[in-house]
CSV table of N, CA and C in Angstrom, one decimal:
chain,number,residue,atom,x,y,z
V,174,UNK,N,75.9,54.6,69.8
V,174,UNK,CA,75.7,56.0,70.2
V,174,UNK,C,74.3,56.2,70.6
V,175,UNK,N,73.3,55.7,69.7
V,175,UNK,CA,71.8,55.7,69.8
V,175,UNK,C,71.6,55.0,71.1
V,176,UNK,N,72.1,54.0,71.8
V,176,UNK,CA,72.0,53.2,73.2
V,176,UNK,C,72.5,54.2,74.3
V,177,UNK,N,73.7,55.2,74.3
V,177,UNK,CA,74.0,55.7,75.0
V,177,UNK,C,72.9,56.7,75.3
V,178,UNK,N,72.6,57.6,74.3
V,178,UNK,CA,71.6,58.4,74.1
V,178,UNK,C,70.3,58.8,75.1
V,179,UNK,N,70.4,57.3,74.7
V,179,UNK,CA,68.8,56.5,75.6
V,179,UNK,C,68.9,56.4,77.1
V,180,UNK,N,70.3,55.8,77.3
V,180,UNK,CA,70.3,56.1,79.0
V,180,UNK,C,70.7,56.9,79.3
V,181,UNK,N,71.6,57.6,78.4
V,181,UNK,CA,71.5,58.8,79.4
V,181,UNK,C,70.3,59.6,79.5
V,182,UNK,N,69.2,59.6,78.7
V,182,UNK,CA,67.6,60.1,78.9
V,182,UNK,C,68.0,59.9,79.7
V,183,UNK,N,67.1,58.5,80.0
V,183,UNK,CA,66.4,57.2,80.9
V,183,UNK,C,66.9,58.3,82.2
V,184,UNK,N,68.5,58.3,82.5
V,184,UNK,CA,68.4,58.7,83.4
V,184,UNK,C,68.6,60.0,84.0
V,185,UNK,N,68.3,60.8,82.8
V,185,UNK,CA,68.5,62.1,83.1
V,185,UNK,C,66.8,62.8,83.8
V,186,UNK,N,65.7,61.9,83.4
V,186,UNK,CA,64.2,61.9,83.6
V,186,UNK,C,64.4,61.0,84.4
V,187,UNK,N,65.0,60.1,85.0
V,187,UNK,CA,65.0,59.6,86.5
V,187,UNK,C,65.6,60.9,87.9
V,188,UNK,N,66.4,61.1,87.6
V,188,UNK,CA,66.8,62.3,88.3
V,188,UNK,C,66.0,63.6,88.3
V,189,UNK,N,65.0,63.7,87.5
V,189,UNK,CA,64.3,65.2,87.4
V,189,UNK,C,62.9,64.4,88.2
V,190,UNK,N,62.6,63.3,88.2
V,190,UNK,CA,61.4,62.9,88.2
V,190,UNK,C,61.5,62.6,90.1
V,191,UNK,N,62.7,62.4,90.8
V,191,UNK,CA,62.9,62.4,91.7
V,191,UNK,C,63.0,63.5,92.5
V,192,UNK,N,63.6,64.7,91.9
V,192,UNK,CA,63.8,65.9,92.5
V,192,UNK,C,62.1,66.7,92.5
V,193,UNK,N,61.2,66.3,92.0
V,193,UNK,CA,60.0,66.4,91.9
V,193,UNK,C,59.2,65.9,92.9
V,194,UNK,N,59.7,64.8,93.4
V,194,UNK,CA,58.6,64.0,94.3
V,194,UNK,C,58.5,65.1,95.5
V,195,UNK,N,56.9,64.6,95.9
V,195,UNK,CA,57.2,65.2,97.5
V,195,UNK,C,57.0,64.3,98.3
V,196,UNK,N,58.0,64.6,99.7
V,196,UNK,CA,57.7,63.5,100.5
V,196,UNK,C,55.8,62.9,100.9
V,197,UNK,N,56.3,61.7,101.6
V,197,UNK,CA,54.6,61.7,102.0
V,197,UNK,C,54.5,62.3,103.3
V,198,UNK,N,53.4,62.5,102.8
V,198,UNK,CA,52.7,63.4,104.8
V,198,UNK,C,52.4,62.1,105.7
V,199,UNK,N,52.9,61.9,106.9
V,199,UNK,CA,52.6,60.9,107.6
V,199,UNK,C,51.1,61.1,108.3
V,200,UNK,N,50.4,60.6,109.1
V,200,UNK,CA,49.6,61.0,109.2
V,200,UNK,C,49.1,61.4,110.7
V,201,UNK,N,50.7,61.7,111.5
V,201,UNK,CA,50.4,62.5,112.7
V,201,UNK,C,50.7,63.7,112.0
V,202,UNK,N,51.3,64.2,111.2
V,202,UNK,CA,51.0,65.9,110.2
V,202,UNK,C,50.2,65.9,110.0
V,203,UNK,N,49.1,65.0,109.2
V,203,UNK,CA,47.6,64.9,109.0
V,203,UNK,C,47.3,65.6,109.4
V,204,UNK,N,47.0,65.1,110.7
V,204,UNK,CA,45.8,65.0,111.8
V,204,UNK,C,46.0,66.1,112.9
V,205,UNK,N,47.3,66.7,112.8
V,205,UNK,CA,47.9,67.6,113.7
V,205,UNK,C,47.9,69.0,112.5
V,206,UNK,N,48.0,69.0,111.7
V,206,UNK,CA,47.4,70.1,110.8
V,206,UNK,C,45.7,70.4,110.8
V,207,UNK,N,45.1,69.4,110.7
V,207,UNK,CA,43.7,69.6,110.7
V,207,UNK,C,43.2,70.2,111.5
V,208,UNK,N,43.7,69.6,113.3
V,208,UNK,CA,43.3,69.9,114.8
V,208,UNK,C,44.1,71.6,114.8
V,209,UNK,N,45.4,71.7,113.9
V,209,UNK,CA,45.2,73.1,114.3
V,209,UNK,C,44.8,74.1,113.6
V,210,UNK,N,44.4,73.8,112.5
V,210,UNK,CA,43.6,75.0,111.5
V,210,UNK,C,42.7,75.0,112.0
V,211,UNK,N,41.7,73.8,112.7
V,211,UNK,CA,40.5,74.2,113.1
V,211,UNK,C,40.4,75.1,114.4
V,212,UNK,N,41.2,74.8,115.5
V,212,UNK,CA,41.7,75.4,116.7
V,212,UNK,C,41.9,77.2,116.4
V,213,UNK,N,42.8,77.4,115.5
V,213,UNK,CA,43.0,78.6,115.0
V,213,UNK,C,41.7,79.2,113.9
V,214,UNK,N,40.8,78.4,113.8
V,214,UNK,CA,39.5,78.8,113.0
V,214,UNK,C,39.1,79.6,114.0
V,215,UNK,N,38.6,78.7,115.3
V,215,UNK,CA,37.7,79.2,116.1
V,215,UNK,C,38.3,80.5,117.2
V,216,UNK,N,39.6,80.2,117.8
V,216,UNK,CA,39.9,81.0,118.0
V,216,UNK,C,40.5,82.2,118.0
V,217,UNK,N,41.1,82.0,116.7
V,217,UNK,CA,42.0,83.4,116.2
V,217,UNK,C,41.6,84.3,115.2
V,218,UNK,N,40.8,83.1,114.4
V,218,UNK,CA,40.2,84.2,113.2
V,218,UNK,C,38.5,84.4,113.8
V,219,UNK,N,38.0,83.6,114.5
V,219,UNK,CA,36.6,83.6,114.8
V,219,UNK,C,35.8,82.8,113.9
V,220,UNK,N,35.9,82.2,113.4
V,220,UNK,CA,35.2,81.0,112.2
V,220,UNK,C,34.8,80.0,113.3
V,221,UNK,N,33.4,79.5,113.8
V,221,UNK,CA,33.1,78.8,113.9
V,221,UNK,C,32.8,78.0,113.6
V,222,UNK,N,32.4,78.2,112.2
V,222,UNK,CA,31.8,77.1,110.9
V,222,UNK,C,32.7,76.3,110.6
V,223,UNK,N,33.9,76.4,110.6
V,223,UNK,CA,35.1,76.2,110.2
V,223,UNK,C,35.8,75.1,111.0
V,224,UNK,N,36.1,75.4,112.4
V,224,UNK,CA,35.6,74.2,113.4
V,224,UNK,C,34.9,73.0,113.6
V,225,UNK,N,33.4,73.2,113.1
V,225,UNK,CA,32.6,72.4,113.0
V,225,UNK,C,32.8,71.7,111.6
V,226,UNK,N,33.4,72.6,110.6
V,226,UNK,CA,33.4,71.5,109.7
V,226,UNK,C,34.4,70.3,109.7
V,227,UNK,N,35.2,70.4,110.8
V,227,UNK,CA,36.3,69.5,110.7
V,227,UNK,C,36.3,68.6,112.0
V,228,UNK,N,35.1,68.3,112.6
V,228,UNK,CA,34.4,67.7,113.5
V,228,UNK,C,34.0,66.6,112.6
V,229,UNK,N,33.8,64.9,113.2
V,229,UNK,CA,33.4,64.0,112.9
V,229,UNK,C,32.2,64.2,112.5
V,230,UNK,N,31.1,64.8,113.7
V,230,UNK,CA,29.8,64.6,113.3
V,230,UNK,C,28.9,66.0,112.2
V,231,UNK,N,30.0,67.1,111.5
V,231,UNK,CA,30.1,67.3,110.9
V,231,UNK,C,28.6,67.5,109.5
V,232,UNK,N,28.7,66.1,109.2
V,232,UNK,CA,28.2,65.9,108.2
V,232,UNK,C,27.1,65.0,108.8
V,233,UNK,N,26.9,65.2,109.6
V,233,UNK,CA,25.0,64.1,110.3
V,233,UNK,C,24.1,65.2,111.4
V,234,UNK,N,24.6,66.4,111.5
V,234,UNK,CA,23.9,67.1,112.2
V,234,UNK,C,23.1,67.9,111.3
V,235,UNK,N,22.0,68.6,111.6
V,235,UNK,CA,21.2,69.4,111.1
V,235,UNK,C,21.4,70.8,110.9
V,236,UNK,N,20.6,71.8,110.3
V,236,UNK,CA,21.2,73.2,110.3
V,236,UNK,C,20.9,73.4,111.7
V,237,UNK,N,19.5,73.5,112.5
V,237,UNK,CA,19.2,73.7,113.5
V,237,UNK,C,20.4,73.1,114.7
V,238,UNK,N,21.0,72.4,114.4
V,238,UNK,CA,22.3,71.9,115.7
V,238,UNK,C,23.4,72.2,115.0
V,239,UNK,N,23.9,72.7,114.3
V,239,UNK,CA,24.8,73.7,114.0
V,239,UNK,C,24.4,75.0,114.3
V,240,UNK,N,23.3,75.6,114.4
V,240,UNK,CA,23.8,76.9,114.8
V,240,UNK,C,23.7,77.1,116.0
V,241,UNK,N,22.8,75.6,116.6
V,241,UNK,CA,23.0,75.7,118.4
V,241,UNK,C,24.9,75.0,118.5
V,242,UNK,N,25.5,74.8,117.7
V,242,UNK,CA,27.2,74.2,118.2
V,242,UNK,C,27.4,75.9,118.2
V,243,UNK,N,27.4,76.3,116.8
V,243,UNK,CA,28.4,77.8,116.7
V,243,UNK,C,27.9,78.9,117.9
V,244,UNK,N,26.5,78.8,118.3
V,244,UNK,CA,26.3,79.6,119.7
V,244,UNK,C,27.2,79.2,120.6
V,245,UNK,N,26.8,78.3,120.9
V,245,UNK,CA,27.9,77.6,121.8
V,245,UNK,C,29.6,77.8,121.9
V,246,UNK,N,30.1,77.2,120.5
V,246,UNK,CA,31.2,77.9,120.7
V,246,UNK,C,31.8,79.5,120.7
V,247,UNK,N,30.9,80.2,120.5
V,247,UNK,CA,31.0,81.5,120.4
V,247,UNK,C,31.1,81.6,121.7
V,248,UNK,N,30.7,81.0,122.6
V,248,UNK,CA,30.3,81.8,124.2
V,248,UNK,C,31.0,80.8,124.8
V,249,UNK,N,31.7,79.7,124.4
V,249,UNK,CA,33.1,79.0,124.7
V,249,UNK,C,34.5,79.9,124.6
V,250,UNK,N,34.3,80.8,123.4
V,250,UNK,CA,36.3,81.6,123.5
V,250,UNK,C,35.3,82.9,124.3
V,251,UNK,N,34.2,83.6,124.4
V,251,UNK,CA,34.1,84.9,125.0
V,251,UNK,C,34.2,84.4,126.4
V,252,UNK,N,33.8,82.9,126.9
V,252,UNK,CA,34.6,82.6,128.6
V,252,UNK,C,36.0,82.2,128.5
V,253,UNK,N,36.6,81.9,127.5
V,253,UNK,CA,38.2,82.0,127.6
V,253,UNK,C,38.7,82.8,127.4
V,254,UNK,N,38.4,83.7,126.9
V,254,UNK,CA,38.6,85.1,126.9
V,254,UNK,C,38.7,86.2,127.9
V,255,UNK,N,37.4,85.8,128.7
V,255,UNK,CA,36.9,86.5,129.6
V,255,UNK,C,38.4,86.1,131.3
V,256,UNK,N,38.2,84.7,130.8
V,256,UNK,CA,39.0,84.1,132.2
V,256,UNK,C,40.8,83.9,131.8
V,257,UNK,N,41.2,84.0,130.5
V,257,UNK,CA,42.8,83.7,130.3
V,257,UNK,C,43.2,84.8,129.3
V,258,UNK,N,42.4,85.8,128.8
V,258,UNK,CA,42.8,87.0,127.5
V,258,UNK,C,42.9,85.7,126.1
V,259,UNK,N,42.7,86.6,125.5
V,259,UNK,CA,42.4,85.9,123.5
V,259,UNK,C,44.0,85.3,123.6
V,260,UNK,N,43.6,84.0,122.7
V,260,UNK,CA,44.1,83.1,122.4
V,260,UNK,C,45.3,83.9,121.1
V,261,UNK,N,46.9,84.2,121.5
V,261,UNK,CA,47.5,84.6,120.7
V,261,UNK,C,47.9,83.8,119.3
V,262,UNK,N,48.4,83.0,120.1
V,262,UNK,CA,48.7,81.9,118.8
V,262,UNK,C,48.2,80.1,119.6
V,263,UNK,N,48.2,79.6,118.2
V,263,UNK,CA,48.6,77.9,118.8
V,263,UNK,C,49.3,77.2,117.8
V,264,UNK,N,50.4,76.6,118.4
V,264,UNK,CA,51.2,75.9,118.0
V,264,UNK,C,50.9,74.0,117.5
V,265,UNK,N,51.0,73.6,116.9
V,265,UNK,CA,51.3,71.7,117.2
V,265,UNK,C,52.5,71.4,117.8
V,266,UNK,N,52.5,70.5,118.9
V,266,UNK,CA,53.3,70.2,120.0
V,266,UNK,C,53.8,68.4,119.7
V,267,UNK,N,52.8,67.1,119.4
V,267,UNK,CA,53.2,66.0,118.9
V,267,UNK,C,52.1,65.7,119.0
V,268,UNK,N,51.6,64.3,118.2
V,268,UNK,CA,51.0,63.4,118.0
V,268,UNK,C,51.0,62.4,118.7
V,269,UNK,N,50.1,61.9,119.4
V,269,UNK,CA,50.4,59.8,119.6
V,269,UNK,C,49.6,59.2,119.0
V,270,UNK,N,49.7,58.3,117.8
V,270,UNK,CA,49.1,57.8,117.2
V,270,UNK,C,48.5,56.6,117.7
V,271,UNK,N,46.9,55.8,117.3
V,271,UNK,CA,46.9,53.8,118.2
V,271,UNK,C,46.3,53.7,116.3
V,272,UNK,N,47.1,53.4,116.1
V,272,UNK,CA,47.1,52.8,114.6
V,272,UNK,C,46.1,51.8,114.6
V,273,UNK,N,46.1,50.8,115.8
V,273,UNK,CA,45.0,49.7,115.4
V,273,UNK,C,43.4,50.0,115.6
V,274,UNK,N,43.1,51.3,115.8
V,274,UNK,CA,42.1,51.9,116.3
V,274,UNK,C,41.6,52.9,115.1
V,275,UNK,N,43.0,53.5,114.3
V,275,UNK,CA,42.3,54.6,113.4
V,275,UNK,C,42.6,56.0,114.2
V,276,UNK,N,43.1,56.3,115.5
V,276,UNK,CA,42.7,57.1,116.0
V,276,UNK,C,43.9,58.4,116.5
V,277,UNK,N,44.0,59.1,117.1
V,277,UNK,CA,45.6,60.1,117.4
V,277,UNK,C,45.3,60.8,118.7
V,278,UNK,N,45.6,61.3,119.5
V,278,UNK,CA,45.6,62.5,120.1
V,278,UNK,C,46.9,63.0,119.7
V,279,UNK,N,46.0,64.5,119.4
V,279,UNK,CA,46.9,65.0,118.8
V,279,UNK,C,47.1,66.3,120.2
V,280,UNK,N,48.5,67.1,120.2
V,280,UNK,CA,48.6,67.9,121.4
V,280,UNK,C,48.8,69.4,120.6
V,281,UNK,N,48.3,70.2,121.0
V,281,UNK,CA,48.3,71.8,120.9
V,281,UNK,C,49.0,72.7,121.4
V,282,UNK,N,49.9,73.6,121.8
V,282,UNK,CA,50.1,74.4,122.3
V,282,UNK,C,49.6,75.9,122.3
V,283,UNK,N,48.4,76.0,123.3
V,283,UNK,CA,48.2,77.3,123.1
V,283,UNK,C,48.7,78.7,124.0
V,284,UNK,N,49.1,80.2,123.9
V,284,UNK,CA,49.5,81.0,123.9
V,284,UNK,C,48.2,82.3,124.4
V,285,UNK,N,47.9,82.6,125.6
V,285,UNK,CA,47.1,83.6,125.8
V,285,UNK,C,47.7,85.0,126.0
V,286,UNK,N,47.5,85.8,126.0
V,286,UNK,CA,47.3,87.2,125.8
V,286,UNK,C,48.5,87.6,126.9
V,287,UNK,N,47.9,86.8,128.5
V,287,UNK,CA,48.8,87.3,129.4
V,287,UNK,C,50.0,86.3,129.5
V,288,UNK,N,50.1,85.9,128.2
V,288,UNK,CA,51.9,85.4,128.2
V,288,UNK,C,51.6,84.0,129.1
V,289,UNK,N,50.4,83.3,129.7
V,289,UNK,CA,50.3,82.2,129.6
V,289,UNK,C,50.3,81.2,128.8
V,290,UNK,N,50.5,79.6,129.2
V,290,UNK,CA,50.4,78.4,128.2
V,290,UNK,C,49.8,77.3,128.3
V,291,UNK,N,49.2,77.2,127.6
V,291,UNK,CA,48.1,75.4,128.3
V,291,UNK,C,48.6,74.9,126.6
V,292,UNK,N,48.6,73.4,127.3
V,292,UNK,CA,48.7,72.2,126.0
V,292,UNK,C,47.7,71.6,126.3
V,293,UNK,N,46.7,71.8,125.1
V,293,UNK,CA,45.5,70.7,124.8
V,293,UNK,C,45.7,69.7,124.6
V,294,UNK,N,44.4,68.2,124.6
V,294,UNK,CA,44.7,67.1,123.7
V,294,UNK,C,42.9,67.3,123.0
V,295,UNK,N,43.8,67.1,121.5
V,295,UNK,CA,42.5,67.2,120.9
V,295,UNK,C,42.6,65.5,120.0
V,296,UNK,N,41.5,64.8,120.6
V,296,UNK,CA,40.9,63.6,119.8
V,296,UNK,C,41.0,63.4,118.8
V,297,UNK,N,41.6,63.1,117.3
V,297,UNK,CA,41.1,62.7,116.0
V,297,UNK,C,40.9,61.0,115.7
V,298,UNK,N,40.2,61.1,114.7
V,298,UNK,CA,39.9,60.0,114.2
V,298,UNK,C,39.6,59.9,113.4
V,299,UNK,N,40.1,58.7,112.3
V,299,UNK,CA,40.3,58.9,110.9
V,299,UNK,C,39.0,57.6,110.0
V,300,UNK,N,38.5,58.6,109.2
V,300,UNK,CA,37.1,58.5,108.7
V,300,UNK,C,37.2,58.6,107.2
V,301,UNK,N,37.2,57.4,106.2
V,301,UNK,CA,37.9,57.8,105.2
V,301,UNK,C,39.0,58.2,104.5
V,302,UNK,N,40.2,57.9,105.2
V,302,UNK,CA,41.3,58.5,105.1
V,302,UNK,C,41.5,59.9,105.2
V,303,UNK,N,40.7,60.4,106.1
V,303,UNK,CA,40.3,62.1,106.2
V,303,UNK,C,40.7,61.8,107.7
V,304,UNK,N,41.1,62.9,108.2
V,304,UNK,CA,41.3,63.5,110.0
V,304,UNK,C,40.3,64.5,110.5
V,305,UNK,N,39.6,63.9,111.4
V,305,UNK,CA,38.6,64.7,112.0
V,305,UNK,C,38.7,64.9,113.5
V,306,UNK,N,38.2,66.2,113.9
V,306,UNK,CA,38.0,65.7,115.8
V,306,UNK,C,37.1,65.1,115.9
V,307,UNK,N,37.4,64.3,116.7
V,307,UNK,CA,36.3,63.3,117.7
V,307,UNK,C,35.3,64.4,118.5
């Protein structure tokens, strides 16, 4: 009875321990999540910082060239702005991964104001087992 006991634990915490797991994230989700939270930093919420932080060179630039990027991008969405209306939404559209490289283009779909569509390709490249833009 004590034997039965036991497997049926054994496998009643096999079954709980499984319905637990979560899948794994592959790493065109990665990298296509990262490219669009940053995309949606800069454009939708207005976080430039936020953008840059998810940029490769990130972490080797100085304060002085970060706040010459975030000028920059600020006066990058007010001429996308100015030329297609504010960026409504952006979507993830697919991945192509070169696995022997480390590297993805990842694709965007963005949504402007006047009901137009452009699909970006944004660069990543994986640094650490982290996804950055190139």
């Amino acid at each position: 009875m004590r034997r039965i006991l036991t497997g049926l634990f054994a496998v009643l915490l096999l079954c709980c321990t499984d319905q637990t797991k979560t899948l794994p994230v592959d790493d065109e989700t990665r990298a296509g999540g990262v490219a669009l939270e940053c995309y949606r930093a800069l454009y939708i919420q207005n976080k430039p910082e936020k953008f840059i932080r998810g940029r490769v060179i990130a972490d080797s630039i100085n304060e002085e060239q970060r706040q010459q990027l975030i000028m920059f991008y600020k006066q990058h969405v007010l001429k996308t702005e100015r030329q297609r209306g504010v960026v409504r939404n952006i979507d993830f559209s697919h991945a192509e991964p070169d696995t022997a490289l480390h590297i993805m283009q990842v694709f965007l779909k963005m949504t402007y104001d006047d009901a137009s569509q452009e699909e970006i390709v944004v660069p990543m490249v994986e640094r650490n087992g982290e996804w950055r833009m190139k």
